[in-house]
């Protein structure tokens, strides 16, 4: 009989399913916030507050935040790449192309993680993982089809920005994998989040005077709190821990589930009813994640035992 999955692998799967659920619900939370606060200001608030919260938690749990200079520079670079640059390109993508184009291009991030990781020698994807990634990406495209997408000269700048964001997230994920083993996931998350905040604050400065803070509703503040504490704080912490434990490819694979779960959440909350194409896409995503995790092979192994 095949051995049971190692405990750390089971924890990684459960952790990434939680991350997917948090990020999917964050689409709804961000709609509530962005209806009242400008996009750039929201980005600055999210990472400034999350960085402060995580740094305080780090100080409480580990007692200090000092680092060797080499490690500090690595974390600063990852924070700027994975937070400042990624978020800037993401926002440029949202304003320069369609939501559908942006979502589809960002959904390529797991494939980019596998491809770039193989080129850099960080981690080579297995055949089941490569097949699973292809299936999941195809499913994500179908799920996101309802948002509409059309690539052309009018959207090329925004499309390139969204693709650049996907590349940044892939490089960030691979960079976390190559960090020294002595750095805890909490330390990595706290300091990279804090490092990404200053650039986002600078981008938001022109919009700050126009925000009527007294008119921002409690609902928007609660949605922002959800995004700060869960979507950035907890989810990034789990993501970085899983990259260190099971590798960037198996972690990034779960990102393909986010459009599917976002669709399911938007169904009752936003009254966005999925059609047959979206259900087919959801089936492909699930099949891709299961294939990438080696589920069919394990099932056949048990049957033969």
Short mmCIF file of N, CA, C and O in Angstrom, two decimals, residues 4-116:
data_model
loop_
_atom_site.label_atom_id
_atom_site.label_comp_id
_atom_site.label_asym_id
_atom_site.label_seq_id
_atom_site.Cartn_x
_atom_site.Cartn_y
_atom_site.Cartn_z
N UNK A 4 1.19 7.18 3.11
CA UNK A 4 0.32 8.37 3.19
C UNK A 4 1.14 9.61 2.86
O UNK A 4 2.37 9.62 2.97
N UNK A 5 0.43 10.64 2.43
CA UNK A 5 1.10 11.90 2.11
C UNK A 5 1.79 12.45 3.35
O UNK A 5 1.25 12.38 4.45
N UNK A 6 3.02 12.97 3.22
CA UNK A 6 3.71 13.54 4.38
C UNK A 6 2.88 14.64 5.01
O UNK A 6 2.17 15.37 4.32
N UNK A 7 2.97 14.79 6.36
CA UNK A 7 2.17 15.82 7.03
C UNK A 7 2.39 17.21 6.48
O UNK A 7 1.44 17.99 6.36
N UNK A 8 3.66 17.55 6.12
CA UNK A 8 3.91 18.90 5.63
C UNK A 8 3.21 19.14 4.29
O UNK A 8 2.79 20.25 3.99
N UNK A 9 3.07 18.06 3.47
CA UNK A 9 2.38 18.19 2.19
C UNK A 9 0.89 18.42 2.41
O UNK A 9 0.27 19.24 1.74
N UNK A 10 0.31 17.68 3.34
CA UNK A 10 -1.11 17.87 3.66
C UNK A 10 -1.36 19.28 4.17
O UNK A 10 -2.33 19.93 3.76
N UNK A 11 -0.49 19.75 5.04
CA UNK A 11 -0.65 21.12 5.55
C UNK A 11 -0.53 22.14 4.43
O UNK A 11 -1.25 23.14 4.41
N UNK A 12 0.40 21.88 3.49
CA UNK A 12 0.58 22.81 2.37
C UNK A 12 -0.68 22.90 1.52
O UNK A 12 -1.10 23.98 1.12
N UNK A 13 -1.29 21.74 1.23
CA UNK A 13 -2.51 21.73 0.42
C UNK A 13 -3.63 22.49 1.14
O UNK A 13 -4.30 23.34 0.54
N UNK A 14 -3.82 22.20 2.42
CA UNK A 14 -4.88 22.89 3.17
C UNK A 14 -4.59 24.39 3.26
O UNK A 14 -5.50 25.21 3.14
N UNK A 15 -3.31 24.73 3.43
CA UNK A 15 -2.95 26.14 3.50
C UNK A 15 -3.22 26.87 2.21
O UNK A 15 -3.76 27.98 2.20
N UNK A 16 -2.89 26.25 1.08
CA UNK A 16 -3.11 26.91 -0.20
C UNK A 16 -4.60 26.99 -0.55
O UNK A 16 -5.04 27.95 -1.19
N UNK A 17 -5.38 26.00 -0.14
CA UNK A 17 -6.83 26.11 -0.34
C UNK A 17 -7.39 27.29 0.46
O UNK A 17 -8.29 27.99 -0.02
N UNK A 18 -6.85 27.51 1.65
CA UNK A 18 -7.28 28.68 2.43
C UNK A 18 -6.87 29.97 1.73
O UNK A 18 -7.65 30.93 1.66
N UNK A 19 -5.65 30.02 1.19
CA UNK A 19 -5.19 31.20 0.46
C UNK A 19 -6.09 31.48 -0.74
O UNK A 19 -6.49 32.63 -0.98
N UNK A 20 -6.43 30.44 -1.48
CA UNK A 20 -7.30 30.61 -2.65
C UNK A 20 -8.65 31.19 -2.22
O UNK A 20 -9.18 32.10 -2.87
N UNK A 21 -9.21 30.68 -1.12
CA UNK A 21 -10.50 31.18 -0.64
C UNK A 21 -10.40 32.65 -0.24
O UNK A 21 -11.28 33.47 -0.55
N UNK A 22 -9.32 33.01 0.44
CA UNK A 22 -9.13 34.40 0.88
C UNK A 22 -8.99 35.32 -0.32
O UNK A 22 -9.63 36.39 -0.38
N UNK A 23 -8.17 34.94 -1.29
CA UNK A 23 -7.96 35.80 -2.45
C UNK A 23 -9.19 35.90 -3.34
O UNK A 23 -9.45 36.94 -3.94
N UNK A 24 -9.96 34.81 -3.42
CA UNK A 24 -11.18 34.86 -4.22
C UNK A 24 -12.18 35.84 -3.59
O UNK A 24 -12.79 36.66 -4.29
N UNK A 25 -12.36 35.76 -2.28
CA UNK A 25 -13.28 36.69 -1.60
C UNK A 25 -12.76 38.12 -1.64
O UNK A 25 -13.54 39.08 -1.56
N UNK A 26 -11.44 38.27 -1.79
CA UNK A 26 -10.86 39.62 -1.83
C UNK A 26 -11.32 40.40 -3.06
O UNK A 26 -11.35 41.63 -3.03
N UNK A 27 -11.69 39.70 -4.16
CA UNK A 27 -12.23 40.40 -5.32
C UNK A 27 -13.49 41.17 -4.95
O UNK A 27 -13.68 42.31 -5.37
N UNK A 28 -14.34 40.55 -4.15
CA UNK A 28 -15.57 41.21 -3.70
C UNK A 28 -15.23 42.35 -2.74
O UNK A 28 -15.77 43.46 -2.85
N UNK A 29 -14.30 42.10 -1.80
CA UNK A 29 -13.92 43.13 -0.84
C UNK A 29 -13.35 44.36 -1.54
O UNK A 29 -13.69 45.50 -1.20
N UNK A 30 -12.53 44.13 -2.57
CA UNK A 30 -11.92 45.25 -3.27
C UNK A 30 -12.96 46.07 -4.05
O UNK A 30 -12.83 47.28 -4.18
N UNK A 31 -13.99 45.42 -4.55
CA UNK A 31 -15.06 46.18 -5.22
C UNK A 31 -15.70 47.17 -4.26
O UNK A 31 -16.03 48.30 -4.63
N UNK A 32 -15.90 46.74 -3.03
CA UNK A 32 -16.52 47.60 -2.03
C UNK A 32 -15.62 48.79 -1.69
O UNK A 32 -16.09 49.93 -1.55
N UNK A 33 -14.33 48.53 -1.55
CA UNK A 33 -13.39 49.61 -1.20
C UNK A 33 -13.21 50.57 -2.37
O UNK A 33 -13.24 51.80 -2.20
N UNK A 34 -13.00 50.04 -3.57
CA UNK A 34 -12.70 50.87 -4.73
C UNK A 34 -13.89 51.72 -5.17
O UNK A 34 -13.71 52.69 -5.92
N UNK A 35 -15.07 51.39 -4.70
CA UNK A 35 -16.23 52.23 -4.99
C UNK A 35 -16.15 53.56 -4.25
O UNK A 35 -16.83 54.53 -4.62
N UNK A 36 -15.28 53.66 -3.23
CA UNK A 36 -15.21 54.86 -2.40
C UNK A 36 -13.82 55.46 -2.28
O UNK A 36 -13.68 56.63 -1.91
N UNK A 37 -12.77 54.68 -2.57
CA UNK A 37 -11.39 55.16 -2.40
C UNK A 37 -10.63 54.88 -3.70
O UNK A 37 -10.77 53.80 -4.28
N UNK A 38 -9.81 55.84 -4.18
CA UNK A 38 -9.05 55.63 -5.42
C UNK A 38 -8.13 54.42 -5.36
O UNK A 38 -7.61 54.06 -4.30
N UNK A 39 -7.91 53.81 -6.51
CA UNK A 39 -7.14 52.57 -6.63
C UNK A 39 -5.74 52.69 -6.04
O UNK A 39 -5.30 51.84 -5.25
N UNK A 40 -5.01 53.75 -6.39
CA UNK A 40 -3.63 53.90 -5.92
C UNK A 40 -3.58 54.09 -4.41
O UNK A 40 -2.66 53.61 -3.74
N UNK A 41 -4.55 54.80 -3.86
CA UNK A 41 -4.61 55.02 -2.42
C UNK A 41 -4.89 53.70 -1.70
O UNK A 41 -4.31 53.41 -0.65
N UNK A 42 -5.78 52.89 -2.26
CA UNK A 42 -6.08 51.59 -1.68
C UNK A 42 -4.81 50.73 -1.64
O UNK A 42 -4.51 50.07 -0.63
N UNK A 43 -4.05 50.72 -2.74
CA UNK A 43 -2.81 49.94 -2.77
C UNK A 43 -1.83 50.38 -1.69
O UNK A 43 -1.24 49.55 -1.00
N UNK A 44 -1.67 51.68 -1.53
CA UNK A 44 -0.76 52.20 -0.51
C UNK A 44 -1.23 51.84 0.90
O UNK A 44 -0.44 51.43 1.75
N UNK A 45 -2.54 51.99 1.14
CA UNK A 45 -3.08 51.66 2.46
C UNK A 45 -2.90 50.18 2.79
O UNK A 45 -2.50 49.82 3.90
N UNK A 46 -3.20 49.33 1.82
CA UNK A 46 -3.12 47.89 2.07
C UNK A 46 -1.72 47.47 2.51
O UNK A 46 -1.55 46.77 3.51
N UNK A 47 -0.71 47.91 1.78
CA UNK A 47 0.63 47.42 2.08
C UNK A 47 1.28 48.16 3.25
O UNK A 47 2.08 47.57 3.97
N UNK A 48 0.92 49.42 3.47
CA UNK A 48 1.45 50.12 4.64
C UNK A 48 0.90 49.52 5.92
O UNK A 48 1.65 49.22 6.86
N UNK A 49 -0.42 49.31 5.97
CA UNK A 49 -1.04 48.75 7.17
C UNK A 49 -0.62 47.30 7.38
O UNK A 49 -0.32 46.88 8.50
N UNK A 50 -0.59 46.52 6.30
CA UNK A 50 -0.20 45.12 6.43
C UNK A 50 1.27 45.00 6.85
O UNK A 50 1.62 44.16 7.69
N UNK A 51 2.13 45.85 6.28
CA UNK A 51 3.54 45.82 6.66
C UNK A 51 3.74 46.15 8.13
O UNK A 51 4.53 45.50 8.83
N UNK A 52 3.02 47.16 8.62
CA UNK A 52 3.13 47.54 10.03
C UNK A 52 2.62 46.41 10.93
O UNK A 52 3.23 46.09 11.96
N UNK A 53 1.49 45.82 10.56
CA UNK A 53 0.91 44.73 11.35
C UNK A 53 1.84 43.52 11.41
O UNK A 53 2.09 42.95 12.49
N UNK A 54 2.38 43.12 10.26
CA UNK A 54 3.25 41.96 10.21
C UNK A 54 4.57 42.21 10.94
O UNK A 54 5.11 41.30 11.60
N UNK A 55 5.09 43.43 10.85
CA UNK A 55 6.34 43.74 11.55
C UNK A 55 6.14 43.72 13.06
O UNK A 55 7.00 43.22 13.80
N UNK A 56 5.00 44.22 13.52
CA UNK A 56 4.70 44.16 14.95
C UNK A 56 4.56 42.71 15.41
O UNK A 56 5.05 42.32 16.49
N UNK A 57 3.91 41.87 14.60
CA UNK A 57 3.77 40.46 14.93
C UNK A 57 5.13 39.77 14.94
O UNK A 57 5.41 38.93 15.83
N UNK A 58 5.97 40.11 13.98
CA UNK A 58 7.32 39.55 13.93
C UNK A 58 8.11 39.90 15.17
O UNK A 58 8.78 39.05 15.77
N UNK A 59 8.05 41.17 15.58
CA UNK A 59 8.77 41.60 16.78
C UNK A 59 8.27 40.88 18.02
O UNK A 59 9.05 40.50 18.90
N UNK A 60 6.95 40.65 18.09
CA UNK A 60 6.37 39.96 19.25
C UNK A 60 6.77 38.48 19.28
O UNK A 60 7.02 37.92 20.34
N UNK A 61 6.82 37.84 18.11
CA UNK A 61 7.09 36.40 18.05
C UNK A 61 8.58 36.07 18.06
O UNK A 61 8.99 35.08 18.67
N UNK A 62 9.38 36.89 17.38
CA UNK A 62 10.80 36.54 17.23
C UNK A 62 11.73 37.50 17.96
O UNK A 62 12.95 37.29 17.96
N UNK A 63 11.18 38.56 18.53
CA UNK A 63 11.95 39.40 19.43
C UNK A 63 12.76 40.51 18.80
O UNK A 63 13.06 41.49 19.46
N UNK A 64 13.10 40.40 17.52
CA UNK A 64 13.87 41.44 16.86
C UNK A 64 13.66 41.31 15.36
O UNK A 64 13.19 40.28 14.87
N UNK A 65 14.04 42.35 14.63
CA UNK A 65 13.88 42.32 13.17
C UNK A 65 15.20 42.59 12.46
O UNK A 65 15.23 42.90 11.29
N UNK A 66 16.32 42.45 13.20
CA UNK A 66 17.63 42.70 12.59
C UNK A 66 18.02 41.56 11.67
O UNK A 66 17.70 40.40 11.91
N UNK A 67 18.75 41.89 10.61
CA UNK A 67 19.17 40.90 9.62
C UNK A 67 20.61 41.16 9.20
O UNK A 67 21.10 42.28 9.31
N UNK A 68 21.24 40.13 8.67
CA UNK A 68 22.53 40.31 8.02
C UNK A 68 22.32 41.18 6.78
O UNK A 68 21.28 41.09 6.13
N UNK A 69 23.29 42.06 6.47
CA UNK A 69 23.11 42.98 5.32
C UNK A 69 22.72 42.27 4.03
O UNK A 69 21.85 42.74 3.29
N UNK A 70 23.35 41.12 3.74
CA UNK A 70 23.03 40.42 2.49
C UNK A 70 21.58 39.97 2.46
O UNK A 70 20.90 40.10 1.44
N UNK A 71 21.09 39.44 3.58
CA UNK A 71 19.70 38.99 3.65
C UNK A 71 18.74 40.17 3.55
O UNK A 71 17.68 40.08 2.92
N UNK A 72 19.12 41.29 4.18
CA UNK A 72 18.27 42.47 4.15
C UNK A 72 18.10 42.97 2.72
O UNK A 72 16.97 43.28 2.29
N UNK A 73 19.18 43.02 1.96
CA UNK A 73 19.10 43.50 0.57
C UNK A 73 18.26 42.56 -0.29
O UNK A 73 17.52 42.99 -1.16
N UNK A 74 18.38 41.26 -0.04
CA UNK A 74 17.56 40.30 -0.78
C UNK A 74 16.08 40.53 -0.51
O UNK A 74 15.25 40.53 -1.43
N UNK A 75 15.73 40.71 0.74
CA UNK A 75 14.33 40.91 1.10
C UNK A 75 13.80 42.24 0.58
O UNK A 75 12.65 42.32 0.13
N UNK A 76 14.64 43.27 0.63
CA UNK A 76 14.22 44.56 0.07
C UNK A 76 13.95 44.44 -1.43
O UNK A 76 12.95 44.95 -1.94
N UNK A 77 14.85 43.74 -2.14
CA UNK A 77 14.66 43.56 -3.57
C UNK A 77 13.40 42.79 -3.89
O UNK A 77 12.64 43.16 -4.79
N UNK A 78 13.16 41.72 -3.13
CA UNK A 78 11.94 40.93 -3.35
C UNK A 78 10.69 41.73 -3.02
O UNK A 78 9.67 41.62 -3.70
N UNK A 79 10.77 42.55 -1.97
CA UNK A 79 9.62 43.37 -1.60
C UNK A 79 9.27 44.39 -2.66
O UNK A 79 8.09 44.60 -2.99
N UNK A 80 10.30 45.01 -3.23
CA UNK A 80 10.05 46.00 -4.29
C UNK A 80 9.52 45.31 -5.55
O UNK A 80 8.59 45.79 -6.19
N UNK A 81 10.12 44.15 -5.90
CA UNK A 81 9.68 43.43 -7.09
C UNK A 81 8.28 42.87 -6.93
O UNK A 81 7.40 43.06 -7.79
N UNK A 82 8.04 42.15 -5.83
CA UNK A 82 6.78 41.43 -5.65
C UNK A 82 5.63 42.26 -5.14
O UNK A 82 4.48 41.81 -5.19
N UNK A 83 5.94 43.46 -4.65
CA UNK A 83 4.87 44.31 -4.13
C UNK A 83 4.78 45.65 -4.88
O UNK A 83 3.78 45.93 -5.51
N UNK A 84 5.85 46.45 -4.84
CA UNK A 84 5.79 47.75 -5.51
C UNK A 84 5.63 47.60 -7.03
O UNK A 84 4.68 48.14 -7.62
N UNK A 85 6.53 46.88 -7.66
CA UNK A 85 6.49 46.76 -9.12
C UNK A 85 5.28 45.94 -9.56
O UNK A 85 4.57 46.33 -10.50
N UNK A 86 5.04 44.82 -8.88
CA UNK A 86 3.89 43.99 -9.25
C UNK A 86 2.59 44.77 -9.15
O UNK A 86 1.77 44.76 -10.08
N UNK A 87 2.37 45.43 -8.02
CA UNK A 87 1.12 46.16 -7.83
C UNK A 87 0.99 47.31 -8.82
O UNK A 87 -0.10 47.59 -9.33
N UNK A 88 2.10 47.98 -9.12
CA UNK A 88 2.06 49.09 -10.08
C UNK A 88 1.67 48.58 -11.47
O UNK A 88 0.80 49.15 -12.13
N UNK A 89 2.30 47.50 -11.91
CA UNK A 89 1.97 46.93 -13.21
C UNK A 89 0.54 46.40 -13.24
O UNK A 89 -0.17 46.52 -14.25
N UNK A 90 0.11 45.79 -12.14
CA UNK A 90 -1.26 45.30 -12.04
C UNK A 90 -2.26 46.44 -12.22
O UNK A 90 -3.24 46.33 -12.95
N UNK A 91 -2.01 47.56 -11.54
CA UNK A 91 -2.93 48.70 -11.63
C UNK A 91 -2.89 49.34 -13.02
O UNK A 91 -3.93 49.76 -13.55
N UNK A 92 -1.70 49.39 -13.64
CA UNK A 92 -1.61 49.88 -15.01
C UNK A 92 -2.37 48.96 -15.96
O UNK A 92 -3.01 49.42 -16.91
N UNK A 93 -2.31 47.66 -15.68
CA UNK A 93 -3.06 46.72 -16.50
C UNK A 93 -4.56 46.93 -16.37
O UNK A 93 -5.29 46.93 -17.38
N UNK A 94 -5.03 47.15 -15.15
CA UNK A 94 -6.46 47.38 -14.94
C UNK A 94 -6.96 48.62 -15.66
O UNK A 94 -8.10 48.65 -16.16
N UNK A 95 -6.12 49.66 -15.71
CA UNK A 95 -6.55 50.91 -16.33
C UNK A 95 -6.27 50.95 -17.83
O UNK A 95 -6.86 51.77 -18.54
N UNK A 96 -5.38 50.05 -18.32
CA UNK A 96 -4.98 50.12 -19.72
C UNK A 96 -5.54 49.03 -20.61
O UNK A 96 -5.36 49.08 -21.83
N UNK A 97 -6.23 48.05 -20.01
CA UNK A 97 -6.82 46.99 -20.80
C UNK A 97 -8.09 46.51 -20.10
O UNK A 97 -8.49 47.07 -19.08
N UNK A 98 -8.72 45.48 -20.62
CA UNK A 98 -9.97 44.99 -20.03
C UNK A 98 -9.68 44.16 -18.78
O UNK A 98 -8.57 43.64 -18.60
N UNK A 99 -10.69 44.03 -17.93
CA UNK A 99 -10.57 43.19 -16.75
C UNK A 99 -10.27 41.75 -17.17
O UNK A 99 -9.44 41.06 -16.56
N UNK A 100 -10.93 41.28 -18.24
CA UNK A 100 -10.70 39.93 -18.71
C UNK A 100 -9.28 39.70 -19.16
O UNK A 100 -8.67 38.68 -18.83
N UNK A 101 -8.73 40.65 -19.93
CA UNK A 101 -7.33 40.52 -20.36
C UNK A 101 -6.39 40.45 -19.17
O UNK A 101 -5.48 39.62 -19.11
N UNK A 102 -6.62 41.35 -18.20
CA UNK A 102 -5.76 41.38 -17.02
C UNK A 102 -5.82 40.07 -16.27
O UNK A 102 -4.79 39.50 -15.89
N UNK A 103 -7.03 39.57 -16.06
CA UNK A 103 -7.20 38.34 -15.30
C UNK A 103 -6.54 37.16 -16.00
O UNK A 103 -5.89 36.31 -15.36
N UNK A 104 -6.70 37.06 -17.31
CA UNK A 104 -6.12 35.95 -18.06
C UNK A 104 -4.59 36.01 -18.03
O UNK A 104 -3.91 35.00 -17.82
N UNK A 105 -4.04 37.19 -18.24
CA UNK A 105 -2.59 37.32 -18.24
C UNK A 105 -2.00 37.02 -16.86
O UNK A 105 -0.94 36.40 -16.74
N UNK A 106 -2.69 37.44 -15.81
CA UNK A 106 -2.22 37.12 -14.45
C UNK A 106 -2.34 35.62 -14.17
O UNK A 106 -1.56 35.06 -13.41
N UNK A 107 -3.33 34.97 -14.80
CA UNK A 107 -3.51 33.54 -14.60
C UNK A 107 -2.37 32.73 -15.20
O UNK A 107 -2.24 31.53 -14.92
N UNK A 108 -1.53 33.36 -16.04
CA UNK A 108 -0.37 32.64 -16.60
C UNK A 108 0.77 32.54 -15.59
O UNK A 108 1.77 31.87 -15.87
N UNK A 109 0.64 33.19 -14.45
CA UNK A 109 1.74 33.22 -13.48
C UNK A 109 2.25 31.84 -13.07
O UNK A 109 3.47 31.63 -13.00
N UNK A 110 1.37 30.85 -12.79
CA UNK A 110 1.91 29.52 -12.46
C UNK A 110 2.74 28.90 -13.57
O UNK A 110 3.78 28.28 -13.31
N UNK A 111 2.30 29.07 -14.83
CA UNK A 111 3.09 28.56 -15.95
C UNK A 111 4.42 29.29 -16.07
O UNK A 111 5.46 28.69 -16.34
N UNK A 112 4.38 30.60 -15.86
CA UNK A 112 5.62 31.38 -15.91
C UNK A 112 6.57 30.98 -14.79
O UNK A 112 7.78 30.92 -14.99
N UNK A 113 6.01 30.70 -13.61
CA UNK A 113 6.83 30.26 -12.49
C UNK A 113 7.56 28.97 -12.85
O UNK A 113 8.76 28.82 -12.60
N UNK A 114 6.83 28.02 -13.45
CA UNK A 114 7.44 26.75 -13.84
C UNK A 114 8.49 26.94 -14.92
O UNK A 114 9.59 26.37 -14.86
N UNK A 115 8.16 27.76 -15.94
CA UNK A 115 9.08 27.95 -17.06
C UNK A 115 10.35 28.68 -16.63
O UNK A 115 11.47 28.25 -16.95
N UNK A 116 10.18 29.79 -15.91
CA UNK A 116 11.35 30.56 -15.48
C UNK A 116 12.17 29.76 -14.46
O UNK A 116 13.41 29.78 -14.48
#
